[in-house]
Coordinates of N, CA, C and O in Angstrom, one line a residue:
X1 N -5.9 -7.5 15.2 CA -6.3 -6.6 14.2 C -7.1 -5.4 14.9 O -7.4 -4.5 14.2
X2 N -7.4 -5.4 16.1 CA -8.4 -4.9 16.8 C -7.7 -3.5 17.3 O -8.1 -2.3 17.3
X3 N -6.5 -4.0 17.5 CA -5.6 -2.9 18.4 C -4.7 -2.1 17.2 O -4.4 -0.9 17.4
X4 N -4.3 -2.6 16.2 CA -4.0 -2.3 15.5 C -4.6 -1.2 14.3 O -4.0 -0.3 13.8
X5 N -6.0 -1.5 14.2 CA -7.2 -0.8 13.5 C -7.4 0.5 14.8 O -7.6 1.6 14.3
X6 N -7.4 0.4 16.1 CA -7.6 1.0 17.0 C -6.7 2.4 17.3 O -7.0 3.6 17.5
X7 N -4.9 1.5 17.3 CA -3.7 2.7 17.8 C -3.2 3.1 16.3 O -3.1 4.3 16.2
X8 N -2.8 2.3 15.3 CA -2.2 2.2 13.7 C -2.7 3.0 12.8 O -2.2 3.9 12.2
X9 N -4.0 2.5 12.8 CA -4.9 3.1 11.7 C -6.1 3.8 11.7 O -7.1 3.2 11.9
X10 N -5.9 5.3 11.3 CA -6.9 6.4 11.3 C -7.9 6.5 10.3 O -7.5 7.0 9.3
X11 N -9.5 6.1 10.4 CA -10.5 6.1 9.6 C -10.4 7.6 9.0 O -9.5 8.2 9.6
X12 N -10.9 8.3 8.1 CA -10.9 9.7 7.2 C -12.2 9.6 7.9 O -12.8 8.6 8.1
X13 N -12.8 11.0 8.3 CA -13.9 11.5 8.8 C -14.8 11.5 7.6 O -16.0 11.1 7.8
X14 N -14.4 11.8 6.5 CA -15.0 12.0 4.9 C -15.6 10.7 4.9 O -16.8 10.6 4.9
X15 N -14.8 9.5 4.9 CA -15.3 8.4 4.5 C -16.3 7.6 5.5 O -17.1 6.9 5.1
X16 N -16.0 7.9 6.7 CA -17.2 7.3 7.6 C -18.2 8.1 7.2 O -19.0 7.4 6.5
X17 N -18.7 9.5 7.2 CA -19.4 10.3 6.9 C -20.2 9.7 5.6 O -21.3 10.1 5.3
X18 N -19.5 8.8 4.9 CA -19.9 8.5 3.6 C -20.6 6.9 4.0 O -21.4 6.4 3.3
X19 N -20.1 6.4 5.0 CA -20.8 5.3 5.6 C -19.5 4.5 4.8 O -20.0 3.8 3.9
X20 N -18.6 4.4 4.8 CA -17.3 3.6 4.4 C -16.6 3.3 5.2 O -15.7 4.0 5.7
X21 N -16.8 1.5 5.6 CA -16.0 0.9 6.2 C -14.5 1.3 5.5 O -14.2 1.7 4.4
X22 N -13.7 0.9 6.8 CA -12.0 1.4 6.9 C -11.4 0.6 5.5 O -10.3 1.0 5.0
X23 N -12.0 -0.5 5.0 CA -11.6 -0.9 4.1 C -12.0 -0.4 2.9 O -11.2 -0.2 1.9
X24 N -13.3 -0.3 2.9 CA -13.8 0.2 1.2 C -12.9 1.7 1.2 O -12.2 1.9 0.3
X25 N -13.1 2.4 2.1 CA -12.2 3.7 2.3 C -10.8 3.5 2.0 O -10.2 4.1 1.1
X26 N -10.2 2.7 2.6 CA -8.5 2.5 2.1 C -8.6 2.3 0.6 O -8.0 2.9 -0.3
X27 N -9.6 1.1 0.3 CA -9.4 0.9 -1.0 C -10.1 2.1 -2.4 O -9.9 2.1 -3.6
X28 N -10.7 2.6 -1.8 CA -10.8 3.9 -2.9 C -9.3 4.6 -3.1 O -8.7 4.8 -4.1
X29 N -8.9 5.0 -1.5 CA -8.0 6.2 -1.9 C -6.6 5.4 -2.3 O -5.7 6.2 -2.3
X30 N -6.4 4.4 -2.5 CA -5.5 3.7 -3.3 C -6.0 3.6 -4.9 O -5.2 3.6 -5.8
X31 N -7.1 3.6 -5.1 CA -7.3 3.7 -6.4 C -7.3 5.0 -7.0 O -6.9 5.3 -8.2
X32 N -8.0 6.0 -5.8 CA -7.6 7.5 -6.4 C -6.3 7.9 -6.5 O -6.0 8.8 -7.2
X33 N -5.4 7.1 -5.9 CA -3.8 7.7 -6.2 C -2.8 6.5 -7.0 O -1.6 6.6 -7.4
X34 N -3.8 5.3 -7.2 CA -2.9 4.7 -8.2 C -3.3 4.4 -9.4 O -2.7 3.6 -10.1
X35 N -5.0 5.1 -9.7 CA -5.1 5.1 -11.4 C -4.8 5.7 -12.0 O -5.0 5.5 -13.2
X36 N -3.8 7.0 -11.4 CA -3.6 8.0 -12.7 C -1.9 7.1 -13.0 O -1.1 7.4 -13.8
X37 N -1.8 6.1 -12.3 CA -0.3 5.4 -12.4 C -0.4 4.3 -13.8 O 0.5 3.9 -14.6
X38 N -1.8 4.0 -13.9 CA -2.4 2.8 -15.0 C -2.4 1.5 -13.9 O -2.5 0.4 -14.3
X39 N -2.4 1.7 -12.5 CA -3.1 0.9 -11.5 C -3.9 0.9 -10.6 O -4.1 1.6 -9.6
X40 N -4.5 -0.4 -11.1 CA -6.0 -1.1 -10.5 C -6.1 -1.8 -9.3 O -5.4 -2.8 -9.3
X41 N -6.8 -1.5 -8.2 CA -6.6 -2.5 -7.4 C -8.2 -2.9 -6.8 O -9.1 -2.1 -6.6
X42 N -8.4 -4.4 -6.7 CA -10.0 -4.6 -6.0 C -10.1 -5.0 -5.0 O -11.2 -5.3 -4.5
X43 N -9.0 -5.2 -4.5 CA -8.9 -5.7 -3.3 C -7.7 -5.6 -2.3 O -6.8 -4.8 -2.6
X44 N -7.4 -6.4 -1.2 CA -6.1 -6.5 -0.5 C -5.9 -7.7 -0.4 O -6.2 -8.4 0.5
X45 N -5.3 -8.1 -1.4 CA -5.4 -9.7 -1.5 C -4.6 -10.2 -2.4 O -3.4 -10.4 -1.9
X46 N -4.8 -10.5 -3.9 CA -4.5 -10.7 -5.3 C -4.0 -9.5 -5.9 O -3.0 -9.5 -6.6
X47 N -4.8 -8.1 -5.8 CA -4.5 -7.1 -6.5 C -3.3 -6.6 -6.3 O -2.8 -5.8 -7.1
X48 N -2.4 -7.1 -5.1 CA -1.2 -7.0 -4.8 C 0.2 -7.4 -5.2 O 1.3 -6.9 -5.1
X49 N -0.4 -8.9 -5.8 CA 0.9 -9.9 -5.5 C 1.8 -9.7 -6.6 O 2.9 -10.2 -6.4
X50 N 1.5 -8.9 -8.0 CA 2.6 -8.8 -8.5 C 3.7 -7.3 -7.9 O 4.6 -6.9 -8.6
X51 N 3.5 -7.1 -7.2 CA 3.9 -5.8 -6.6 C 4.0 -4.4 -7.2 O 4.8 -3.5 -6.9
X52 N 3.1 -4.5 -8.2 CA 3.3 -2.8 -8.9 C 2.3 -1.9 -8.3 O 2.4 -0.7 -8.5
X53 N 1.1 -2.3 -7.3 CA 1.0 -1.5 -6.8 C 1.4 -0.6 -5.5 O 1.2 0.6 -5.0
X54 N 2.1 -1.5 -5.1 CA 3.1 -1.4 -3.9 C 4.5 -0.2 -4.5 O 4.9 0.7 -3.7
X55 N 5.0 -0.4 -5.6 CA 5.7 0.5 -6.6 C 4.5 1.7 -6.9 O 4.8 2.8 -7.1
X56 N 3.5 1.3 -6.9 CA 2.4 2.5 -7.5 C 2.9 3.5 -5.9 O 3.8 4.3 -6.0
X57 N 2.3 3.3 -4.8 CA 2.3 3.9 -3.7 C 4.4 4.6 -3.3 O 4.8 5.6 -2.7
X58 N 4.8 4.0 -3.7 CA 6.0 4.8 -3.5 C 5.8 5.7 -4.1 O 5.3 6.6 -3.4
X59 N 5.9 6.0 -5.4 CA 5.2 6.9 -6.6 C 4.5 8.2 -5.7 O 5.0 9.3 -5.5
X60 N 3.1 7.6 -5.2 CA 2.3 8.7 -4.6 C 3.7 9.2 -3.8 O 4.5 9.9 -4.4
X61 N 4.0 8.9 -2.6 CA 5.1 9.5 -2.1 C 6.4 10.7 -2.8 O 6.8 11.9 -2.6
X62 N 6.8 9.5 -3.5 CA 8.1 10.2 -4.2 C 7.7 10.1 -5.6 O 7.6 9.0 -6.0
X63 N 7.4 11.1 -6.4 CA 7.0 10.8 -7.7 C 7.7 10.5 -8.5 O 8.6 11.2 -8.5
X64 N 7.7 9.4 -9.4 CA 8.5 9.2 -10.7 C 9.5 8.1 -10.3 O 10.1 7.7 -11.3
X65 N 9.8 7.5 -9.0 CA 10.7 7.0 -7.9 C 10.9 5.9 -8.6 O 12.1 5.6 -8.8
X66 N 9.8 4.9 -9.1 CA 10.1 3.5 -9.8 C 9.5 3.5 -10.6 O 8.4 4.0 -10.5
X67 N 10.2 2.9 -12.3 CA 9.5 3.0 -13.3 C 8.2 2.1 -13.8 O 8.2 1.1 -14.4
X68 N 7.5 2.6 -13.5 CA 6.4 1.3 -13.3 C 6.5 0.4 -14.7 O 6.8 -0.8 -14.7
X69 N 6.2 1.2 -16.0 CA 7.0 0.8 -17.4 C 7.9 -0.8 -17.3 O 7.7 -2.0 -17.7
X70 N 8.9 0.0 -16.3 CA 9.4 -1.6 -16.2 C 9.6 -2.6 -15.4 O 10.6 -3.3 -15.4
X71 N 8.1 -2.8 -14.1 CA 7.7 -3.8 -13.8 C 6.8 -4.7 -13.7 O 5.8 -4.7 -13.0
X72 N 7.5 -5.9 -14.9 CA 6.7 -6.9 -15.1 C 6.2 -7.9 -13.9 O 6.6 -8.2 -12.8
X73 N 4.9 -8.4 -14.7 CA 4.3 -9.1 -12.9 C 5.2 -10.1 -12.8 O 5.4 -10.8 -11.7
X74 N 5.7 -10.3 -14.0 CA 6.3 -11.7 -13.7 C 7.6 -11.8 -12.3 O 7.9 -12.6 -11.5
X75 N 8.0 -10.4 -12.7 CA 9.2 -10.1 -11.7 C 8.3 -9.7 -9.8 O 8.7 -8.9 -9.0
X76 N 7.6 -10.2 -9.8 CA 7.0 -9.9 -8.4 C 7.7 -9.6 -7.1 O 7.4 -8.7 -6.5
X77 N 8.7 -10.5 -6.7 CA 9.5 -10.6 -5.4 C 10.2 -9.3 -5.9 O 10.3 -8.4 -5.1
X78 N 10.7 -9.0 -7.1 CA 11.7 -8.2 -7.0 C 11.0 -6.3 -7.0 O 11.8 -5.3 -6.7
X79 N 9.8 -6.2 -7.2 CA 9.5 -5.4 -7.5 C 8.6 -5.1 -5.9 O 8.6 -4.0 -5.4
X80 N 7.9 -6.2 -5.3 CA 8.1 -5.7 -4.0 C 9.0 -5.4 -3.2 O 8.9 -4.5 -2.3
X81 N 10.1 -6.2 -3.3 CA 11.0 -5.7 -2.6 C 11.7 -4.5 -2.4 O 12.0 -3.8 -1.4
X82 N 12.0 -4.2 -4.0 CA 12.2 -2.7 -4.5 C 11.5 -1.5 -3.9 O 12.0 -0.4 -3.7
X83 N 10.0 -1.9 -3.5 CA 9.0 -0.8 -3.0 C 9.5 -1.0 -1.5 O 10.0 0.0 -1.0
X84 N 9.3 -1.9 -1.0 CA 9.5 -2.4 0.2 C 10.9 -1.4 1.2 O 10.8 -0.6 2.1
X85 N 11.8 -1.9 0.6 CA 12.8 -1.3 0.9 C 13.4 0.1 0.7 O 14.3 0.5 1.4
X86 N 12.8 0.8 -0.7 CA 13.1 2.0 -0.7 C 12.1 2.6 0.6 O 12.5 3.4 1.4
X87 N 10.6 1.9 0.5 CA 9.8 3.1 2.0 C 10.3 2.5 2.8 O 9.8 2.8 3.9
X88 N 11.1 1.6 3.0 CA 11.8 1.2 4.9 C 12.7 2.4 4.9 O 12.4 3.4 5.7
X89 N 14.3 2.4 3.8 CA 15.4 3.5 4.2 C 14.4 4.8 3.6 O 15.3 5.6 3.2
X90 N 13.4 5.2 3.3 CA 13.0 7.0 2.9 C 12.2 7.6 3.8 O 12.4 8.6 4.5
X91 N 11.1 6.7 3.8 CA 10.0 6.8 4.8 C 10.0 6.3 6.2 O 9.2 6.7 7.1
X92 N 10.8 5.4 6.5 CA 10.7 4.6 7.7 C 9.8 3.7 8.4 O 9.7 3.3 9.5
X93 N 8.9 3.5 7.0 CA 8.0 2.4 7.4 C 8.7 0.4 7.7 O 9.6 -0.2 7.2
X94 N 8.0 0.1 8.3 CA 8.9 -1.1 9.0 C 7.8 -2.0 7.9 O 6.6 -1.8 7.4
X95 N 9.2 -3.2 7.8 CA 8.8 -4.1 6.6 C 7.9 -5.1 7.3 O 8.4 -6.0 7.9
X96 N 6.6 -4.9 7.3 CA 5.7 -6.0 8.0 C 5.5 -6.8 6.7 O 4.8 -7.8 7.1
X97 N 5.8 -7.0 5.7 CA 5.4 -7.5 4.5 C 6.3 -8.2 4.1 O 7.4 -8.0 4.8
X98 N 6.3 -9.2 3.3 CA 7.5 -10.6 3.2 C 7.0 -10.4 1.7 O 5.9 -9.9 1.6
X99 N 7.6 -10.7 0.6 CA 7.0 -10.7 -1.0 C 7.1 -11.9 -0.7 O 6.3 -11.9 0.2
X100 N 7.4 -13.2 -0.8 CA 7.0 -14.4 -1.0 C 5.8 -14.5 0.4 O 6.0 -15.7 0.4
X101 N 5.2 -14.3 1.1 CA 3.9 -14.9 1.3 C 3.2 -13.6 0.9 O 1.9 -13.7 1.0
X102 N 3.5 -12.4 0.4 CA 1.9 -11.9 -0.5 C 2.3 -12.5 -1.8 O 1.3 -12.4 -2.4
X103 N 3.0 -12.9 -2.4 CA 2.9 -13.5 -3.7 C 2.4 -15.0 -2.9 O 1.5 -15.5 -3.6
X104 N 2.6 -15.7 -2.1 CA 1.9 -16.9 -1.7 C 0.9 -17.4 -1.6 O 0.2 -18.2 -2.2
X105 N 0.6 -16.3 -0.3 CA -0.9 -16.3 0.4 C -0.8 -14.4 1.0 O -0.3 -13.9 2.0
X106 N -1.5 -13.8 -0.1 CA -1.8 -12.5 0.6 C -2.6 -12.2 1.8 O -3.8 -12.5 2.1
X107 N -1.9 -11.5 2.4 CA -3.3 -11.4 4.1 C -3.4 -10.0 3.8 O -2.6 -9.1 3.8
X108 N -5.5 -10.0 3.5 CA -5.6 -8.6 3.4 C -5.6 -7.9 4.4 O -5.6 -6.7 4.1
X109 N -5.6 -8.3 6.0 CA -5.8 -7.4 6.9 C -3.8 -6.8 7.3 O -3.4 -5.9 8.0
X110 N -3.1 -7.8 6.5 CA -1.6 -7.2 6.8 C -1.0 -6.2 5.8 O -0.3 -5.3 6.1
X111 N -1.4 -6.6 4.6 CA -1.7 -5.6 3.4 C -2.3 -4.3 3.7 O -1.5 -3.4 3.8
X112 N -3.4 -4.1 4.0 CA -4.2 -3.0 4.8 C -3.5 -2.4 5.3 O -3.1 -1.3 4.8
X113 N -3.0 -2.8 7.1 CA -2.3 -1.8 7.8 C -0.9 -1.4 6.8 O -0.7 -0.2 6.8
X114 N 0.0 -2.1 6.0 CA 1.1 -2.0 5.6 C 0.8 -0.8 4.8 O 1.4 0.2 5.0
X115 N -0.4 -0.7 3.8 CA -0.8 0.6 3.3 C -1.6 2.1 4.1 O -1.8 3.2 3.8
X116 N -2.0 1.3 5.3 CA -2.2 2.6 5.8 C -1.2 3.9 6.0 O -1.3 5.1 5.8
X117 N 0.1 2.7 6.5 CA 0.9 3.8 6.4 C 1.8 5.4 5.4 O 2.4 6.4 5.7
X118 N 1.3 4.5 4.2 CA 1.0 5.8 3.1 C 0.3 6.4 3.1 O 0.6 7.5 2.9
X119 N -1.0 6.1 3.5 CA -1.9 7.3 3.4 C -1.7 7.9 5.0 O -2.4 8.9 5.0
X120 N -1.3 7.8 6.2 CA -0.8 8.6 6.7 C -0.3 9.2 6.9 O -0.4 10.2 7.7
X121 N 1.0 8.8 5.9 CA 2.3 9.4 5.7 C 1.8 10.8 5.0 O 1.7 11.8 5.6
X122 N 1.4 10.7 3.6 CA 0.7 11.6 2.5 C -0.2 12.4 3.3 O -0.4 13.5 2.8
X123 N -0.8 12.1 4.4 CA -2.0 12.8 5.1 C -0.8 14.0 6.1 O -1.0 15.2 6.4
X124 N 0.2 13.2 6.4 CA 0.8 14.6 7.5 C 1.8 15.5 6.3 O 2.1 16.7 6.4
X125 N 2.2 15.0 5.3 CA 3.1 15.3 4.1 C 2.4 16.7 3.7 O 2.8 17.9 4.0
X126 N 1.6 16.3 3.2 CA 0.4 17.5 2.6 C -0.5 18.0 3.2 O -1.2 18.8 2.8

């Protein structure tokens, strides 16, 4: 996690400035760009596993891209996979994420980096 947090993933000057660890920081700016979606997240863990906010963040990306409307948590594997695989062939983010173990056992430190890569993406985008 060490080298990864080190070469992977870029703290926001804003948010250390604010005294925000790399996590409370990720997890704000996921909530700044997935409540205007009608999604909540509190963590990297549970708040995940039905996969709509993983569909939320394609969204930030590509707007309008998956109808959030219609995914139910019940459909979880399918709707991560859905997010999953549209940012592997659009964005070229590599699938570090499996939907049956974040619907299993979510790991928030693999959750984390897997979302860093949106907000770096969105950071060189804009």
């Amino acid at each position: 996690w060490t080298l990864i947090l080190r070469f992977q993933i870029v703290m926001d000057t804003e948010d250390a400035e604010m005294g925000m660890s790399f996590r409370d920081g990720l997890l704000a700016w996921c909530n700044r760009v997935l409540n205007p979606q009608g999604v909540y997240v509190k963590n990297f863990t549970d708040s995940w596993q039905d996969g709509r906010a993983f569909c939320g963040l394609v969204n930030v990306l590509e707007p309008n891209q998956i109808n959030l409307a219609e995914k139910a948590p019940e459909k979880a594997e399918d709707n991560m996979n859905e997010a999953f695989d549209f940012a592997d062939e659009n964005f070229k983010f590599p699938k570090l994420l499996d939907a049956i173990d974040v619907i299993n056992t979510p790991d928030d430190l693999s959750i984390m980096t897997y979302v860093s890569y949106y907000k770096q993406y969105l950071a060189t985008k804009g």
